[in-house]
PDB file of C-alpha atoms in Angstrom:
ATOM      1  CA  LYS A   1     102.193  64.130-136.742  1.00 64.00           C
ATOM      2  CA  ASN A   2     102.145  64.412-140.511  1.00 84.00           C
ATOM      3  CA  GLU A   3     101.017  67.701-141.982  1.00 91.00           C
ATOM      4  CA  VAL A   4     100.355  66.085-145.384  1.00 95.00           C
ATOM      5  CA  GLU A   5      98.478  62.827-145.899  1.00 96.00           C
ATOM      6  CA  GLN A   6      98.108  61.029-149.213  1.00 97.00           C
ATOM      7  CA  SER A   7      95.852  58.208-150.322  1.00 96.00           C
ATOM      8  CA  PRO A   8      96.083  55.586-151.512  1.00 97.00           C
ATOM      9  CA  GLN A   9      99.637  54.526-150.620  1.00 96.00           C
ATOM     10  CA  ASN A  10      99.735  52.084-153.514  1.00 96.00           C
ATOM     11  CA  LEU A  11      97.664  51.938-156.668  1.00 97.00           C
ATOM     12  CA  THR A  12      97.600  49.481-159.552  1.00 97.00           C
ATOM     13  CA  ALA A  13      95.643  50.314-162.689  1.00 97.00           C
ATOM     14  CA  GLN A  14      95.083  48.899-166.128  1.00 97.00           C
ATOM     15  CA  GLU A  15      96.289  50.943-169.062  1.00 98.00           C
ATOM     16  CA  GLY A  16      93.640  53.441-170.102  1.00 97.00           C
ATOM     17  CA  GLU A  17      92.012  53.786-166.675  1.00 97.00           C
ATOM     18  CA  PHE A  18      91.256  57.140-165.027  1.00 98.00           C
ATOM     19  CA  ILE A  19      93.338  57.562-161.873  1.00 98.00           C
ATOM     20  CA  THR A  20      92.835  59.789-158.850  1.00 98.00           C
ATOM     21  CA  ILE A  21      95.355  60.407-156.076  1.00 98.00           C
ATOM     22  CA  ASN A  22      94.272  62.408-153.036  1.00 98.00           C
ATOM     23  CA  CYS A  23      96.136  64.753-150.729  1.00 98.00           C
ATOM     24  CA  SER A  24      94.913  66.318-147.481  1.00 98.00           C
ATOM     25  CA  TYR A  25      96.848  68.793-145.391  1.00 97.00           C
ATOM     26  CA  SER A  26      96.407  70.316-141.964  1.00 95.00           C
ATOM     27  CA  VAL A  27      98.193  73.677-142.172  1.00 93.00           C
ATOM     28  CA  GLY A  28      97.466  76.962-143.894  1.00 93.00           C
ATOM     29  CA  ILE A  29      99.338  77.078-147.165  1.00 94.00           C
ATOM     30  CA  SER A  30     100.453  79.507-149.838  1.00 92.00           C
ATOM     31  CA  ALA A  31     100.876  76.765-152.451  1.00 93.00           C
ATOM     32  CA  LEU A  32     100.538  73.034-153.038  1.00 96.00           C
ATOM     33  CA  HIS A  33     102.889  71.018-155.231  1.00 96.00           C
ATOM     34  CA  TRP A  34     102.527  67.708-157.036  1.00 98.00           C
ATOM     35  CA  LEU A  35     105.804  65.912-157.735  1.00 97.00           C
ATOM     36  CA  GLN A  36     106.649  62.774-159.699  1.00 97.00           C
ATOM     37  CA  GLN A  37     109.481  60.428-158.710  1.00 96.00           C
ATOM     38  CA  HIS A  38     110.536  57.775-161.218  1.00 90.00           C
ATOM     39  CA  PRO A  39     112.239  54.504-160.215  1.00 86.00           C
ATOM     40  CA  GLY A  40     115.669  56.027-160.809  1.00 83.00           C
ATOM     41  CA  GLY A  41     114.969  58.455-157.971  1.00 86.00           C
ATOM     42  CA  GLY A  42     114.955  61.878-159.587  1.00 90.00           C
ATOM     43  CA  ILE A  43     111.960  64.090-158.827  1.00 94.00           C
ATOM     44  CA  VAL A  44     110.128  66.355-161.255  1.00 94.00           C
ATOM     45  CA  SER A  45     107.704  69.088-160.285  1.00 94.00           C
ATOM     46  CA  LEU A  46     104.382  68.562-162.075  1.00 96.00           C
ATOM     47  CA  PHE A  47     102.203  71.335-160.708  1.00 95.00           C
ATOM     48  CA  MET A  48     102.218  74.204-158.254  1.00 95.00           C
ATOM     49  CA  LEU A  49      98.769  75.563-157.455  1.00 94.00           C
ATOM     50  CA  SER A  50      97.103  77.773-154.891  1.00 93.00           C
ATOM     51  CA  SER A  51      93.521  77.676-156.170  1.00 94.00           C
ATOM     52  CA  GLY A  52      91.270  76.032-158.725  1.00 94.00           C
ATOM     53  CA  LYS A  53      92.590  73.630-161.301  1.00 97.00           C
ATOM     54  CA  LYS A  54      95.572  73.159-163.596  1.00 97.00           C
ATOM     55  CA  LYS A  55      95.949  70.840-166.583  1.00 97.00           C
ATOM     56  CA  HIS A  56      99.019  69.610-168.401  1.00 95.00           C
ATOM     57  CA  GLY A  57      98.460  66.970-171.047  1.00 96.00           C
ATOM     58  CA  ARG A  58      96.704  64.013-169.400  1.00 97.00           C
ATOM     59  CA  LEU A  59      97.362  65.318-165.890  1.00 97.00           C
ATOM     60  CA  ILE A  60      94.903  67.477-163.973  1.00 98.00           C
ATOM     61  CA  ALA A  61      95.423  68.909-160.493  1.00 98.00           C
ATOM     62  CA  THR A  62      92.692  70.462-158.396  1.00 98.00           C
ATOM     63  CA  ILE A  63      92.692  72.102-155.002  1.00 98.00           C
ATOM     64  CA  ASN A  64      89.975  73.053-152.518  1.00 97.00           C
ATOM     65  CA  ILE A  65      91.506  75.498-150.060  1.00 95.00           C
ATOM     66  CA  GLN A  66      88.501  75.515-147.701  1.00 95.00           C
ATOM     67  CA  GLU A  67      88.562  71.731-147.370  1.00 96.00           C
ATOM     68  CA  LYS A  68      92.399  71.569-147.360  1.00 97.00           C
ATOM     69  CA  HIS A  69      92.325  68.932-150.067  1.00 97.00           C
ATOM     70  CA  SER A  70      93.882  68.392-153.485  1.00 98.00           C
ATOM     71  CA  SER A  71      93.555  65.701-156.122  1.00 98.00           C
ATOM     72  CA  LEU A  72      95.784  64.629-158.975  1.00 98.00           C
ATOM     73  CA  HIS A  73      93.997  62.963-161.862  1.00 98.00           C
ATOM     74  CA  ILE A  74      95.553  61.041-164.730  1.00 98.00           C
ATOM     75  CA  THR A  75      93.338  60.409-167.734  1.00 97.00           C
ATOM     76  CA  ALA A  76      93.947  57.496-170.130  1.00 96.00           C
ATOM     77  CA  SER A  77      96.744  56.113-167.951  1.00 97.00           C
ATOM     78  CA  HIS A  78      99.805  54.581-169.591  1.00 97.00           C
ATOM     79  CA  PRO A  79     102.588  52.319-168.265  1.00 96.00           C
ATOM     80  CA  ARG A  80     105.013  55.248-168.512  1.00 95.00           C
ATOM     81  CA  ASP A  81     102.920  56.994-165.819  1.00 97.00           C
ATOM     82  CA  SER A  82     104.182  54.377-163.342  1.00 97.00           C
ATOM     83  CA  ALA A  83     105.978  56.348-160.653  1.00 97.00           C
ATOM     84  CA  VAL A  84     105.630  57.657-157.118  1.00 97.00           C
ATOM     85  CA  TYR A  85     103.512  60.793-156.908  1.00 98.00           C
ATOM     86  CA  ILE A  86     104.267  63.102-153.997  1.00 97.00           C
ATOM     87  CA  CYS A  87     102.148  65.919-152.623  1.00 97.00           C
ATOM     88  CA  ALA A  88     103.952  68.794-150.897  1.00 96.00           C
ATOM     89  CA  VAL A  89     102.795  72.090-149.411  1.00 95.00           C
ATOM     90  CA  SER A  90     104.351  75.503-148.835  1.00 92.00           C
ATOM     91  CA  PRO A  91     102.941  76.541-145.433  1.00 91.00           C
ATOM     92  CA  ASN A  92     101.982  80.140-144.727  1.00 88.00           C
ATOM     93  CA  THR A  93     104.694  80.226-142.070  1.00 83.00           C
ATOM     94  CA  GLY A  94     107.078  80.039-145.014  1.00 71.00           C
ATOM     95  CA  ASN A  95     109.875  78.188-143.292  1.00 72.00           C
ATOM     96  CA  GLN A  96     109.935  74.887-145.186  1.00 84.00           C
ATOM     97  CA  PHE A  97     108.049  72.482-147.407  1.00 91.00           C
ATOM     98  CA  TYR A  98     106.014  69.603-145.965  1.00 92.00           C
ATOM     99  CA  PHE A  99     105.896  66.382-147.949  1.00 94.00           C
ATOM    100  CA  GLY A 100     103.486  63.466-148.073  1.00 95.00           C
ATOM    101  CA  THR A 101     104.848  59.926-148.113  1.00 94.00           C
ATOM    102  CA  GLY A 102     103.874  59.421-151.732  1.00 95.00           C
ATOM    103  CA  THR A 103     101.534  57.228-153.765  1.00 97.00           C
ATOM    104  CA  SER A 104     103.162  54.441-155.736  1.00 96.00           C
ATOM    105  CA  LEU A 105     101.342  53.989-159.048  1.00 97.00           C
ATOM    106  CA  THR A 106     101.785  50.991-161.333  1.00 97.00           C
ATOM    107  CA  VAL A 107     100.000  50.975-164.678  1.00 97.00           C
ATOM    108  CA  ILE A 108      99.766  47.541-166.270  1.00 97.00           C
ATOM    109  CA  PRO A 109      99.640  47.213-170.067  1.00 95.00           C
TER     110      PRO A 109
ATOM    111  CA  ASP B   1     120.123  72.959-170.333  1.00 65.00           C
ATOM    112  CA  GLY B   2     119.759  74.272-166.807  1.00 74.00           C
ATOM    113  CA  GLY B   3     119.446  71.902-163.953  1.00 93.00           C
ATOM    114  CA  ILE B   4     120.840  70.403-160.782  1.00 96.00           C
ATOM    115  CA  THR B   5     123.694  67.906-160.834  1.00 96.00           C
ATOM    116  CA  GLN B   6     124.307  65.599-157.915  1.00 97.00           C
ATOM    117  CA  SER B   7     127.335  63.365-157.636  1.00 95.00           C
ATOM    118  CA  PRO B   8     128.163  60.653-157.115  1.00 95.00           C
ATOM    119  CA  LYS B   9     125.066  58.583-157.897  1.00 95.00           C
ATOM    120  CA  TYR B  10     126.159  55.868-155.458  1.00 95.00           C
ATOM    121  CA  LEU B  11     128.441  56.284-152.440  1.00 93.00           C
ATOM    122  CA  PHE B  12     129.733  53.898-149.841  1.00 90.00           C
ATOM    123  CA  ARG B  13     130.914  54.944-146.417  1.00 87.00           C
ATOM    124  CA  LYS B  14     133.185  53.082-144.042  1.00 87.00           C
ATOM    125  CA  GLU B  15     132.776  53.291-140.287  1.00 82.00           C
ATOM    126  CA  GLY B  16     134.200  56.522-138.869  1.00 85.00           C
ATOM    127  CA  GLN B  17     134.496  58.144-142.266  1.00 90.00           C
ATOM    128  CA  ASN B  18     133.146  61.482-143.407  1.00 93.00           C
ATOM    129  CA  VAL B  19     131.794  61.630-146.949  1.00 94.00           C
ATOM    130  CA  THR B  20     130.741  64.608-149.056  1.00 96.00           C
ATOM    131  CA  LEU B  21     127.876  64.690-151.521  1.00 97.00           C
ATOM    132  CA  SER B  22     128.084  67.248-154.293  1.00 98.00           C
ATOM    133  CA  CYS B  23     125.231  69.453-155.526  1.00 98.00           C
ATOM    134  CA  GLU B  24     125.679  72.009-158.295  1.00 98.00           C
ATOM    135  CA  GLN B  25     123.002  74.095-160.028  1.00 97.00           C
ATOM    136  CA  ASN B  26     123.131  76.374-163.069  1.00 96.00           C
ATOM    137  CA  LEU B  27     119.600  77.718-162.691  1.00 95.00           C
ATOM    138  CA  ASN B  28     120.741  80.901-160.939  1.00 94.00           C
ATOM    139  CA  HIS B  29     118.508  79.943-158.007  1.00 94.00           C
ATOM    140  CA  ASP B  30     119.010  81.642-154.680  1.00 93.00           C
ATOM    141  CA  ALA B  31     117.785  78.879-152.371  1.00 93.00           C
ATOM    142  CA  MET B  32     119.113  75.331-152.111  1.00 95.00           C
ATOM    143  CA  TYR B  33     118.012  72.382-149.982  1.00 96.00           C
ATOM    144  CA  TRP B  34     119.171  68.964-148.881  1.00 97.00           C
ATOM    145  CA  TYR B  35     116.640  66.220-148.167  1.00 97.00           C
ATOM    146  CA  ARG B  36     116.895  62.686-146.918  1.00 97.00           C
ATOM    147  CA  GLN B  37     114.455  60.043-148.190  1.00 95.00           C
ATOM    148  CA  ASP B  38     113.870  56.770-146.353  1.00 93.00           C
ATOM    149  CA  PRO B  39     111.440  54.027-147.433  1.00 86.00           C
ATOM    150  CA  GLY B  40     107.868  54.767-146.373  1.00 82.00           C
ATOM    151  CA  GLN B  41     108.668  58.303-145.216  1.00 85.00           C
ATOM    152  CA  GLY B  42     108.253  61.697-146.774  1.00 87.00           C
ATOM    153  CA  LEU B  43     111.255  63.804-147.674  1.00 93.00           C
ATOM    154  CA  ARG B  44     112.895  65.246-144.577  1.00 95.00           C
ATOM    155  CA  LEU B  45     114.822  68.502-144.623  1.00 95.00           C
ATOM    156  CA  ILE B  46     118.454  68.350-143.504  1.00 97.00           C
ATOM    157  CA  TYR B  47     119.697  71.872-144.273  1.00 97.00           C
ATOM    158  CA  TYR B  48     118.716  74.776-146.467  1.00 95.00           C
ATOM    159  CA  SER B  49     120.403  77.934-147.671  1.00 95.00           C
ATOM    160  CA  GLN B  50     118.697  81.045-149.008  1.00 92.00           C
ATOM    161  CA  ILE B  51     121.824  83.059-149.791  1.00 92.00           C
ATOM    162  CA  VAL B  52     125.556  82.550-150.114  1.00 94.00           C
ATOM    163  CA  ASN B  53     127.432  82.099-146.825  1.00 95.00           C
ATOM    164  CA  ASP B  54     124.221  81.486-144.897  1.00 94.00           C
ATOM    165  CA  PHE B  55     122.351  78.272-144.115  1.00 95.00           C
ATOM    166  CA  GLN B  56     119.859  76.944-141.577  1.00 95.00           C
ATOM    167  CA  LYS B  57     119.283  73.573-139.969  1.00 96.00           C
ATOM    168  CA  GLY B  58     116.280  71.556-140.975  1.00 94.00           C
ATOM    169  CA  ASP B  59     114.479  68.870-139.007  1.00 92.00           C
ATOM    170  CA  ILE B  60     117.300  66.286-139.056  1.00 95.00           C
ATOM    171  CA  ALA B  61     120.576  68.243-139.190  1.00 96.00           C
ATOM    172  CA  GLU B  62     122.431  66.232-136.533  1.00 96.00           C
ATOM    173  CA  GLY B  63     125.412  64.396-138.020  1.00 95.00           C
ATOM    174  CA  TYR B  64     125.438  66.519-141.177  1.00 97.00           C
ATOM    175  CA  SER B  65     127.208  69.713-142.229  1.00 97.00           C
ATOM    176  CA  VAL B  66     126.968  72.003-145.253  1.00 98.00           C
ATOM    177  CA  SER B  67     128.639  75.029-146.814  1.00 97.00           C
ATOM    178  CA  ARG B  68     127.461  77.651-149.304  1.00 97.00           C
ATOM    179  CA  GLU B  69     130.544  79.445-150.565  1.00 97.00           C
ATOM    180  CA  LYS B  70     129.180  79.892-154.080  1.00 96.00           C
ATOM    181  CA  LYS B  71     125.618  80.416-155.312  1.00 96.00           C
ATOM    182  CA  GLU B  72     125.894  77.385-157.580  1.00 97.00           C
ATOM    183  CA  SER B  73     127.176  74.887-155.033  1.00 98.00           C
ATOM    184  CA  PHE B  74     125.775  73.404-151.812  1.00 98.00           C
ATOM    185  CA  PRO B  75     127.786  70.327-150.733  1.00 98.00           C
ATOM    186  CA  LEU B  76     126.581  68.085-147.917  1.00 98.00           C
ATOM    187  CA  THR B  77     128.998  66.262-145.622  1.00 97.00           C
ATOM    188  CA  VAL B  78     127.745  63.183-143.811  1.00 95.00           C
ATOM    189  CA  THR B  79     129.930  62.943-140.743  1.00 93.00           C
ATOM    190  CA  SER B  80     130.834  59.920-138.643  1.00 88.00           C
ATOM    191  CA  ALA B  81     128.419  61.295-136.032  1.00 87.00           C
ATOM    192  CA  GLN B  82     125.495  60.307-138.274  1.00 88.00           C
ATOM    193  CA  LYS B  83     124.945  56.760-137.060  1.00 85.00           C
ATOM    194  CA  ASN B  84     122.344  55.743-139.612  1.00 90.00           C
ATOM    195  CA  PRO B  85     123.398  57.395-142.871  1.00 91.00           C
ATOM    196  CA  THR B  86     122.036  54.785-145.282  1.00 93.00           C
ATOM    197  CA  ALA B  87     119.428  56.653-147.320  1.00 95.00           C
ATOM    198  CA  PHE B  88     118.694  58.407-150.578  1.00 96.00           C
ATOM    199  CA  TYR B  89     119.780  62.059-150.556  1.00 97.00           C
ATOM    200  CA  LEU B  90     118.179  64.678-152.766  1.00 97.00           C
ATOM    201  CA  CYS B  91     119.328  68.213-153.458  1.00 97.00           C
ATOM    202  CA  ALA B  92     116.842  70.837-154.637  1.00 95.00           C
ATOM    203  CA  SER B  93     116.694  74.515-155.449  1.00 95.00           C
ATOM    204  CA  THR B  94     114.118  77.271-155.813  1.00 92.00           C
ATOM    205  CA  MET B  95     114.225  80.733-157.304  1.00 88.00           C
ATOM    206  CA  GLY B  96     113.243  82.325-154.033  1.00 78.00           C
ATOM    207  CA  ARG B  97     111.536  81.117-150.953  1.00 73.00           C
ATOM    208  CA  PHE B  98     109.343  78.180-150.095  1.00 73.00           C
ATOM    209  CA  ASN B  99     106.337  79.038-152.257  1.00 75.00           C
ATOM    210  CA  GLN B 100     108.203  78.464-155.522  1.00 84.00           C
ATOM    211  CA  PRO B 101     108.479  75.206-157.539  1.00 88.00           C
ATOM    212  CA  GLN B 102     111.416  73.092-156.508  1.00 91.00           C
ATOM    213  CA  HIS B 103     113.918  71.677-158.984  1.00 94.00           C
ATOM    214  CA  PHE B 104     115.533  68.422-157.875  1.00 95.00           C
ATOM    215  CA  GLY B 105     118.718  66.580-158.696  1.00 95.00           C
ATOM    216  CA  ASP B 106     118.754  62.856-159.476  1.00 95.00           C
ATOM    217  CA  GLY B 107     119.905  61.954-155.986  1.00 96.00           C
ATOM    218  CA  THR B 108     122.773  60.126-154.302  1.00 96.00           C
ATOM    219  CA  ARG B 109     122.285  56.743-152.694  1.00 95.00           C
ATOM    220  CA  LEU B 110     124.546  56.329-149.662  1.00 94.00           C
ATOM    221  CA  SER B 111     125.263  52.940-148.145  1.00 92.00           C
ATOM    222  CA  ILE B 112     127.464  51.671-145.331  1.00 85.00           C
ATOM    223  CA  LEU B 113     130.266  49.214-146.057  1.00 80.00           C
TER     224      LEU B 113
END
């Protein structure tokens, strides 16, 4: 069983489009994380949130704790946004992180 | 600049050989983690350590070993008992426990010769 599910698995967009990536989870959590993995393999933490909404530049992350759902939005997408976006959760049990399988985003000029 | 350094970037293992992947951090983080990433799968936890001289097994610890002799360092040894070691290995750290943002290294890609 997978505690964290992401959709879509793959996404291709034209430059400038608004993009949404979804994440659903099945466990109680203390925090949810959005990560970005570039083709070279290194991973960067974009957001950690436990309620509401956070914004950083063109990226917006929202979470609905009651529905166990989070979304990552990218406004005015750009080819440099092409990467794998990974959703992860910190469960209330506090003994490890659970990771989704990632959404591979390609933004075409 | 603070961060996590993994080395080498690429590593090749011969049959029956143990290899060690290095992970060093200068973030003064207490907790460190090793993950394995395979195509189409989420990151899977191999081992984690919350303090020096202490570490716990993750979901896929068989065939791996670690040490935590210094706060800054958390090397991972892939032993000959790990029959399918080809994967991308990521080291990470957090300030405290599992509800903190993780900082990741750039990874080591391990292949079999």
